[in-house]
Each structure stands twice: as structure tokens, then as C-alpha cells.
Amino acid sequence: MYREQKRYARHVKPVFGERKVESMTQKYVNDFYAALRDERKVPGEATPRPGLAPASVARIHEMIGAMCTWATNAELIAYNPVANVKRPPFTLPASNPPEHQVLDNLLQDLWRSDRKPWLAVRIAATTGARRSELIALRWNDVEFRPDRPTLIRIERGLLNVPHIGFVETDTKTGVEGTGSIVVDPELSDVLRQEWLDFLEVNKSAHKNGYLFSDKADGSVARHPDTLSTRLRKVVDRNGKVSGKRRITLKSLRAYVASELETLGNDATTAQAVLRHKSPLTTQRHYAAARIRKQRESTVQVGQQFTKRGRSKPKDAD
């Protein structure tokens, strides 16, 4: 939501803010999209700013389209001037999930140095939770069940909007994005110990604090950038990169998709776990996982041969 507001204020309002909607011709809008992709000079800056990425221009198109559709339905304008304007073409980058061994090494480093980022990474790498969903987690979203696996309910997101503060929202994909996810025994044990430690400190306080908070009573959620910064420091200190890419909380959703595919789960299961609105998003992650598996499959073929030095041929007669 905040990013959309920034896009509107920075790119849309200066061009369309004072313009009558009915005067927005198809050519005018297409020229606007072309200008967004070009470099532009900004007063007071020596270096021109690069043009927007095609995906960002497409998001702006969707924003303008949604605004005009709403105005048309509300009968504020007689017709939708961008109804026939095609979305600018763009191609999403290939999914690039972290490699398992690199991620496992990072988790070991975090366990020794900083447990809260460890917990955030471990939850994200298990459930595929987004950063906004992680910081929105409260203790009543964790269900410890006797003789049954622990559940984590993902039902909301939390955004930190400048000049406003924390704003609770639906998940990124709305109602379809909610879900209850079973976690493994190790993560369940750590969560239970964290819960007991929280209760010990907050014997007489409200028991429904945030899992990730800078306050002992969990009354205020941790700023999302703080969590990302603490993770980045550990990643950079230990050189934990995967495929020349720094491991981030966002990249862990791609990791979960890749692991689900590797373990033989179908795309429908992955879509449910990751709570994607569109199956095409899941398929993009699965396609990347299959490409990686194909590249690595020849290693398994080569490993079948006898290793050099392991055995020697018999002397010829």
C-alpha cells in the first residue's frame, strides 16, 4: 500500500493531477509509459535517474486502470479512458531461491549470534510467510496442541507507513492469503521455549504480544527494516550469498517453493502453502526449481562412475 502511494505521488500525480480524466487519450497514456522508461534529469541532481523497470511501469498502469474503473463505476466519469490501453509488456525475473546448504549455514550462524532473526528466517523458510506477515504474528497466532503438530496462523500483515505508524492490513493476497501451516518439531520446540520465556517476563501483562518486538511485553511490533537490517549484517559478515544473491526474507518464499517442488509436491499444494492468488506465480517458481534440478541432474549421472584413484585396473597379461 505504501509503495503504491509513493508511485502515485512520484509518477502519476505530477502528470495527471491537474488533468481532466476525459482528456486522457490512448496515445497520451502510452507516451507517458514510454517517458517513464527513459532516463530523466532531476533538478539539483548531476546524474540522470534511470528509467523505471518494465514491471514498475506495468504496476503504474494497473494503478491508473483501477482508479479509472472505480471512478467509472461510481459514475464520477462517463467512461473509462484507459479501458483500451494495453498493459506495457514485461517479463518477471526468473526465481532465484537460496541454496539449501548456504541457507542452513546461515541459520547456524544466526542461532549462535542472534536468535530473533534466526526465528524469523526459520519461520519464513518453513511457511513462506512474507515480511509483513512475520512482523504481524502475535502469540495467539501460534497454537501449541498436545500430541499434535504446532500450527502457525497467518491472517494479517503489518505495514509501517511514514507519518502514520503501523497499519494492520489483510495479507498481500487478501482473504485468500490466510492460512494455518503446520511446523516441524524443531521449530515447534523453539517457539514453545520462546513462549515460556515471554510468559516468565510478562507474568501479569497482556499475553498476546508480538513475536518480534523490541519491547519485553511485545506490545509494539518490530520495525520491518530493523529485522531485515539485522539479518543483512549477519549475511554480509559471513558472506552468505546464494547464486551471487544475498539471502533476504523475501527470497525465502522462493526457497519454500523450490523445496516443495524438489520434495515432489504438486503446484496446487505449493499455491496453498504460499497463498498465491494466481497459480501462474507458483508455476514461475516451480519452473525455476525444475531448471535448477535439470542442471544438477548431470552431476548425479557423473557420480556413478568410479572415482579416480579409488580402484586401479588390473595389469594386462
Tab-separated table of C-alpha atoms in Angstrom:
chain	number	residue	atom	x	y	z
A	1	MET	CA	0.000	0.000	0.000
A	2	TYR	CA	2.743	2.466	0.943
A	3	ARG	CA	4.713	1.642	-2.205
A	4	GLU	CA	1.630	2.297	-4.318
A	5	GLN	CA	1.198	5.674	-2.628
A	6	LYS	CA	4.824	6.519	-3.394
A	7	ARG	CA	4.397	5.510	-7.047
A	8	TYR	CA	1.294	7.661	-7.308
A	9	ALA	CA	2.905	10.710	-5.665
A	10	ARG	CA	6.149	10.426	-7.616
A	11	HIS	CA	4.969	9.450	-11.098
A	12	VAL	CA	1.208	9.747	-11.580
A	13	LYS	CA	0.150	12.878	-9.708
A	14	PRO	CA	2.684	15.262	-11.356
A	15	VAL	CA	1.379	14.283	-14.818
A	16	PHE	CA	-2.320	13.606	-14.257
A	17	GLY	CA	-3.051	15.515	-11.062
A	18	GLU	CA	-4.498	18.611	-12.717
A	19	ARG	CA	-5.602	16.989	-15.957
A	20	LYS	CA	-9.227	16.210	-16.792
A	21	VAL	CA	-9.708	12.461	-16.985
A	22	GLU	CA	-11.750	12.678	-20.196
A	23	SER	CA	-8.741	14.252	-21.964
A	24	MET	CA	-6.546	11.184	-21.374
A	25	THR	CA	-6.241	9.744	-24.872
A	26	GLN	CA	-4.711	6.334	-25.558
A	27	LYS	CA	-1.682	7.988	-27.216
A	28	TYR	CA	-1.164	10.335	-24.268
A	29	VAL	CA	-1.114	7.422	-21.800
A	30	ASN	CA	1.206	5.323	-23.967
A	31	ASP	CA	3.578	8.289	-24.319
A	32	PHE	CA	3.508	8.645	-20.527
A	33	TYR	CA	4.544	4.989	-20.131
A	34	ALA	CA	7.365	5.456	-22.667
A	35	ALA	CA	8.623	8.517	-20.762
A	36	LEU	CA	8.707	6.511	-17.520
A	37	ARG	CA	11.092	4.023	-19.133
A	38	ASP	CA	13.508	6.759	-20.280
A	39	GLU	CA	16.270	8.371	-18.258
A	40	ARG	CA	15.234	11.720	-16.809
A	41	LYS	CA	17.091	14.679	-15.366
A	42	VAL	CA	16.055	15.914	-11.938
A	43	PRO	CA	16.791	19.490	-10.858
A	44	GLY	CA	19.697	19.583	-8.416
A	45	GLU	CA	20.994	16.134	-9.376
A	46	ALA	CA	24.088	15.833	-11.565
A	47	THR	CA	23.387	12.282	-12.742
A	48	PRO	CA	20.179	11.448	-14.623
A	49	ARG	CA	17.895	8.968	-12.945
A	50	PRO	CA	17.456	5.683	-14.808
A	51	GLY	CA	14.094	4.844	-16.272
A	52	LEU	CA	11.681	2.590	-14.433
A	53	ALA	CA	11.788	-1.151	-14.901
A	54	PRO	CA	9.084	-2.588	-17.190
A	55	ALA	CA	7.440	-4.321	-14.212
A	56	SER	CA	7.157	-0.982	-12.359
A	57	VAL	CA	5.562	0.667	-15.392
A	58	ALA	CA	3.079	-2.204	-15.558
A	59	ARG	CA	2.195	-1.665	-11.882
A	60	ILE	CA	1.549	2.020	-12.573
A	61	HIS	CA	-0.706	1.018	-15.465
A	62	GLU	CA	-2.669	-1.268	-13.138
A	63	MET	CA	-2.980	1.578	-10.634
A	64	ILE	CA	-4.319	4.034	-13.219
A	65	GLY	CA	-6.684	1.388	-14.576
A	66	ALA	CA	-8.044	0.597	-11.113
A	67	MET	CA	-8.592	4.297	-10.368
A	68	CYS	CA	-10.439	4.890	-13.644
A	69	THR	CA	-12.529	1.733	-13.223
A	70	TRP	CA	-13.547	2.823	-9.728
A	71	ALA	CA	-14.434	6.333	-10.971
A	72	THR	CA	-16.495	4.882	-13.812
A	73	ASN	CA	-18.400	2.521	-11.508
A	74	ALA	CA	-19.003	5.394	-9.072
A	75	GLU	CA	-20.352	7.436	-12.015
A	76	LEU	CA	-17.787	10.165	-11.413
A	77	ILE	CA	-16.720	9.949	-15.071
A	78	ALA	CA	-18.780	8.961	-18.084
A	79	TYR	CA	-16.365	6.368	-19.459
A	80	ASN	CA	-13.062	4.680	-18.683
A	81	PRO	CA	-10.401	6.459	-20.792
A	82	VAL	CA	-7.795	3.700	-20.324
A	83	ALA	CA	-10.080	0.737	-20.949
A	84	ASN	CA	-8.419	0.094	-24.329
A	85	VAL	CA	-4.863	0.895	-23.259
A	86	LYS	CA	-2.806	-2.300	-23.164
A	87	ARG	CA	-0.595	-3.054	-20.219
A	88	PRO	CA	3.056	-2.372	-21.083
A	89	PRO	CA	4.827	-5.700	-21.710
A	90	PHE	CA	7.210	-7.002	-19.089
A	91	THR	CA	8.821	-10.253	-18.046
A	92	LEU	CA	9.202	-11.206	-14.422
A	93	PRO	CA	12.762	-12.204	-13.497
A	94	ALA	CA	13.433	-15.867	-13.003
A	95	SER	CA	13.029	-17.124	-9.463
A	96	ASN	CA	16.411	-17.445	-7.743
A	97	PRO	CA	15.958	-19.260	-4.423
A	98	PRO	CA	18.816	-19.675	-1.925
A	99	GLU	CA	20.672	-22.967	-1.994
A	100	HIS	CA	19.847	-25.239	0.905
A	101	GLN	CA	23.395	-25.626	2.238
A	102	VAL	CA	24.065	-21.865	2.179
A	103	LEU	CA	20.783	-21.211	3.991
A	104	ASP	CA	21.491	-23.939	6.542
A	105	ASN	CA	24.914	-22.413	7.269
A	106	LEU	CA	23.276	-19.017	7.734
A	107	LEU	CA	20.782	-20.482	10.205
A	108	GLN	CA	23.632	-21.989	12.223
A	109	ASP	CA	25.365	-18.594	12.350
A	110	LEU	CA	22.150	-16.869	13.410
A	111	TRP	CA	21.500	-19.446	16.127
A	112	ARG	CA	24.871	-18.663	17.672
A	113	SER	CA	24.664	-14.875	17.285
A	114	ASP	CA	21.074	-13.577	17.061
A	115	ARG	CA	18.085	-15.776	17.908
A	116	LYS	CA	15.284	-13.424	16.797
A	117	PRO	CA	16.476	-13.211	13.184
A	118	TRP	CA	17.028	-16.984	13.379
A	119	LEU	CA	13.364	-17.407	14.311
A	120	ALA	CA	12.221	-15.054	11.546
A	121	VAL	CA	14.314	-16.826	8.912
A	122	ARG	CA	13.293	-20.262	10.176
A	123	ILE	CA	9.580	-19.411	10.062
A	124	ALA	CA	9.875	-17.785	6.636
A	125	ALA	CA	11.938	-20.686	5.254
A	126	THR	CA	9.339	-23.155	6.532
A	127	THR	CA	5.996	-21.437	5.937
A	128	GLY	CA	6.828	-18.967	3.167
A	129	ALA	CA	5.482	-16.077	5.281
A	130	ARG	CA	6.088	-12.590	3.879
A	131	ARG	CA	7.963	-9.990	5.933
A	132	SER	CA	4.774	-8.022	6.640
A	133	GLU	CA	3.130	-11.247	7.835
A	134	LEU	CA	6.083	-12.170	10.045
A	135	ILE	CA	6.070	-8.901	11.991
A	136	ALA	CA	2.277	-9.152	12.345
A	137	LEU	CA	2.479	-12.518	14.127
A	138	ARG	CA	1.175	-12.491	17.702
A	139	TRP	CA	1.405	-15.294	20.213
A	140	ASN	CA	-2.254	-16.200	19.797
A	141	ASP	CA	-1.446	-16.977	16.151
A	142	VAL	CA	0.698	-19.899	17.384
A	143	GLU	CA	-1.335	-22.901	18.506
A	144	PHE	CA	0.518	-25.424	20.667
A	145	ARG	CA	-1.515	-28.629	20.524
A	146	PRO	CA	-0.911	-31.641	22.805
A	147	ASP	CA	0.168	-34.722	20.839
A	148	ARG	CA	-0.327	-32.869	17.541
A	149	PRO	CA	1.913	-30.602	15.449
A	150	THR	CA	2.060	-26.903	16.233
A	151	LEU	CA	0.174	-24.560	13.933
A	152	ILE	CA	1.008	-21.026	12.848
A	153	ARG	CA	-1.955	-18.995	11.595
A	154	ILE	CA	-1.132	-16.346	9.004
A	155	GLU	CA	-4.108	-14.000	8.854
A	156	ARG	CA	-2.821	-10.441	8.506
A	157	GLY	CA	0.040	-8.183	7.537
A	158	LEU	CA	1.563	-5.164	9.230
A	159	LEU	CA	2.909	-2.137	7.388
A	160	ASN	CA	4.867	0.763	8.805
A	161	VAL	CA	3.622	3.860	6.969
A	162	PRO	CA	5.690	7.057	7.390
A	163	HIS	CA	3.954	9.773	9.457
A	164	ILE	CA	1.226	7.307	10.418
A	165	GLY	CA	2.892	4.328	12.065
A	166	PHE	CA	1.921	0.667	11.992
A	167	VAL	CA	-1.173	-0.175	9.977
A	168	GLU	CA	-2.687	-3.660	10.153
A	169	THR	CA	-3.837	-4.959	6.785
A	170	ASP	CA	-5.033	-8.137	5.166
A	171	THR	CA	-2.329	-10.362	3.757
A	172	LYS	CA	-0.963	-9.271	0.389
A	173	THR	CA	-3.384	-11.587	-1.405
A	174	GLY	CA	-6.390	-10.676	0.767
A	175	VAL	CA	-8.671	-13.250	2.333
A	176	GLU	CA	-7.290	-15.923	0.018
A	177	GLY	CA	-3.894	-15.297	1.583
A	178	THR	CA	-4.816	-16.523	5.059
A	179	GLY	CA	-3.923	-19.991	6.221
A	180	SER	CA	-2.818	-22.296	9.031
A	181	ILE	CA	0.511	-24.025	8.485
A	182	VAL	CA	1.929	-26.971	10.439
A	183	VAL	CA	5.562	-26.608	11.513
A	184	ASP	CA	8.242	-29.203	12.174
A	185	PRO	CA	9.227	-30.428	15.675
A	186	GLU	CA	12.423	-28.359	15.958
A	187	LEU	CA	10.675	-25.078	15.131
A	188	SER	CA	7.807	-26.066	17.410
A	189	ASP	CA	10.216	-26.642	20.325
A	190	VAL	CA	11.928	-23.276	19.814
A	191	LEU	CA	8.589	-21.476	19.588
A	192	ARG	CA	7.391	-23.141	22.780
A	193	GLN	CA	10.563	-22.099	24.653
A	194	GLU	CA	10.214	-18.532	23.327
A	195	TRP	CA	6.605	-18.526	24.559
A	196	LEU	CA	7.620	-19.757	28.025
A	197	ASP	CA	10.348	-17.115	28.203
A	198	PHE	CA	7.809	-14.466	27.199
A	199	LEU	CA	5.397	-15.605	29.921
A	200	GLU	CA	8.177	-15.563	32.512
A	201	VAL	CA	8.899	-11.919	31.775
A	202	ASN	CA	5.236	-10.944	31.434
A	203	LYS	CA	3.538	-12.772	34.290
A	204	SER	CA	0.994	-10.032	34.897
A	205	ALA	CA	0.967	-8.402	31.458
A	206	HIS	CA	-1.157	-8.948	28.379
A	207	LYS	CA	-0.230	-12.337	26.947
A	208	ASN	CA	-0.846	-11.576	23.279
A	209	GLY	CA	2.308	-9.679	22.340
A	210	TYR	CA	4.070	-9.706	19.017
A	211	LEU	CA	6.597	-12.460	18.368
A	212	PHE	CA	9.017	-9.879	17.004
A	213	SER	CA	9.158	-6.825	19.223
A	214	ASP	CA	11.775	-4.551	20.767
A	215	LYS	CA	9.717	-4.360	23.963
A	216	ALA	CA	9.734	-7.128	26.579
A	217	ASP	CA	5.932	-7.226	26.728
A	218	GLY	CA	5.645	-7.483	22.929
A	219	SER	CA	3.291	-4.519	22.842
A	220	VAL	CA	4.838	-2.939	19.740
A	221	ALA	CA	5.869	-4.805	16.622
A	222	ARG	CA	9.456	-4.527	15.499
A	223	HIS	CA	10.035	-2.236	12.546
A	224	PRO	CA	10.348	-4.420	9.424
A	225	ASP	CA	13.526	-2.655	8.315
A	226	THR	CA	15.143	-3.414	11.683
A	227	LEU	CA	14.565	-7.132	11.201
A	228	SER	CA	15.923	-7.015	7.657
A	229	THR	CA	18.941	-4.952	8.719
A	230	ARG	CA	19.898	-7.377	11.492
A	231	LEU	CA	19.666	-10.248	9.037
A	232	ARG	CA	21.675	-8.402	6.392
A	233	LYS	CA	24.507	-7.686	8.840
A	234	VAL	CA	24.911	-11.370	9.632
A	235	VAL	CA	24.657	-12.317	5.958
A	236	ASP	CA	27.287	-9.777	4.929
A	237	ARG	CA	29.595	-10.603	7.846
A	238	ASN	CA	29.667	-14.260	6.922
A	239	GLY	CA	29.482	-13.873	3.158
A	240	LYS	CA	26.284	-15.897	2.915
A	241	VAL	CA	25.223	-15.430	-0.681
A	242	SER	CA	23.447	-17.906	-2.883
A	243	GLY	CA	23.770	-17.763	-6.644
A	244	LYS	CA	25.511	-14.347	-6.264
A	245	ARG	CA	22.422	-13.077	-4.450
A	246	ARG	CA	22.163	-12.017	-0.816
A	247	ILE	CA	19.716	-14.107	1.208
A	248	THR	CA	16.738	-11.966	2.246
A	249	LEU	CA	13.408	-12.654	3.910
A	250	LYS	CA	11.744	-12.195	0.521
A	251	SER	CA	13.976	-14.761	-1.185
A	252	LEU	CA	12.844	-17.399	1.319
A	253	ARG	CA	9.399	-17.642	-0.328
A	254	ALA	CA	11.148	-18.769	-3.496
A	255	TYR	CA	13.167	-21.221	-1.382
A	256	VAL	CA	9.994	-22.779	0.060
A	257	ALA	CA	8.510	-23.136	-3.434
A	258	SER	CA	11.714	-24.744	-4.699
A	259	GLU	CA	11.873	-27.198	-1.792
A	260	LEU	CA	8.212	-28.150	-2.180
A	261	GLU	CA	8.840	-28.970	-5.848
A	262	THR	CA	12.008	-30.905	-5.016
A	263	LEU	CA	10.143	-32.957	-2.411
A	264	GLY	CA	7.546	-33.965	-5.003
A	265	ASN	CA	4.624	-31.720	-4.044
A	266	ASP	CA	2.435	-30.534	-6.890
A	267	ALA	CA	1.900	-26.878	-7.774
A	268	THR	CA	-1.569	-26.868	-6.215
A	269	THR	CA	-0.072	-27.730	-2.824
A	270	ALA	CA	2.587	-25.041	-3.212
A	271	GLN	CA	-0.033	-22.458	-4.163
A	272	ALA	CA	-1.971	-23.292	-0.997
A	273	VAL	CA	1.135	-23.137	1.235
A	274	LEU	CA	2.443	-19.894	-0.250
A	275	ARG	CA	-1.062	-18.461	-0.560
A	276	HIS	CA	-0.570	-17.211	-4.098
A	277	LYS	CA	-3.659	-15.670	-5.652
A	278	SER	CA	-2.606	-16.738	-9.126
A	279	PRO	CA	-1.308	-20.226	-9.986
A	280	LEU	CA	0.945	-18.564	-12.583
A	281	THR	CA	3.089	-17.146	-9.764
A	282	THR	CA	3.545	-20.625	-8.313
A	283	GLN	CA	4.345	-22.066	-11.726
A	284	ARG	CA	7.094	-19.452	-12.204
A	285	HIS	CA	8.787	-20.633	-9.001
A	286	TYR	CA	8.314	-24.270	-9.994
A	287	ALA	CA	9.789	-23.668	-13.439
A	288	ALA	CA	12.934	-22.196	-11.870
A	289	ALA	CA	13.215	-25.157	-9.496
A	290	ARG	CA	12.921	-27.609	-12.384
A	291	ILE	CA	15.628	-25.805	-14.367
A	292	ARG	CA	17.965	-25.998	-11.392
A	293	LYS	CA	17.181	-29.697	-10.930
A	294	GLN	CA	17.884	-30.359	-14.618
A	295	ARG	CA	21.246	-28.596	-14.362
A	296	GLU	CA	22.210	-30.635	-11.311
A	297	SER	CA	20.967	-33.962	-12.681
A	298	THR	CA	24.110	-34.489	-14.786
A	299	VAL	CA	26.162	-34.387	-11.593
A	300	GLN	CA	24.271	-37.447	-10.379
A	301	VAL	CA	24.965	-39.165	-13.703
A	302	GLY	CA	28.691	-38.454	-13.432
A	303	GLN	CA	28.850	-39.596	-9.813
A	304	GLN	CA	28.000	-43.130	-10.892
A	305	PHE	CA	31.442	-43.570	-12.418
A	306	THR	CA	34.312	-44.947	-10.361
A	307	LYS	CA	36.275	-42.143	-8.759
A	308	ARG	CA	39.831	-41.632	-9.920
A	309	GLY	CA	42.331	-43.335	-7.613
A	310	ARG	CA	39.649	-45.422	-5.895
A	311	SER	CA	40.467	-48.515	-7.921
A	312	LYS	CA	43.149	-49.403	-10.388
A	313	PRO	CA	42.757	-51.543	-13.485
A	314	LYS	CA	44.313	-54.974	-13.322
A	315	ASP	CA	47.643	-55.397	-15.025
A	316	ALA	CA	47.314	-56.736	-18.502
A	317	ASP	CA	48.529	-60.269	-19.029
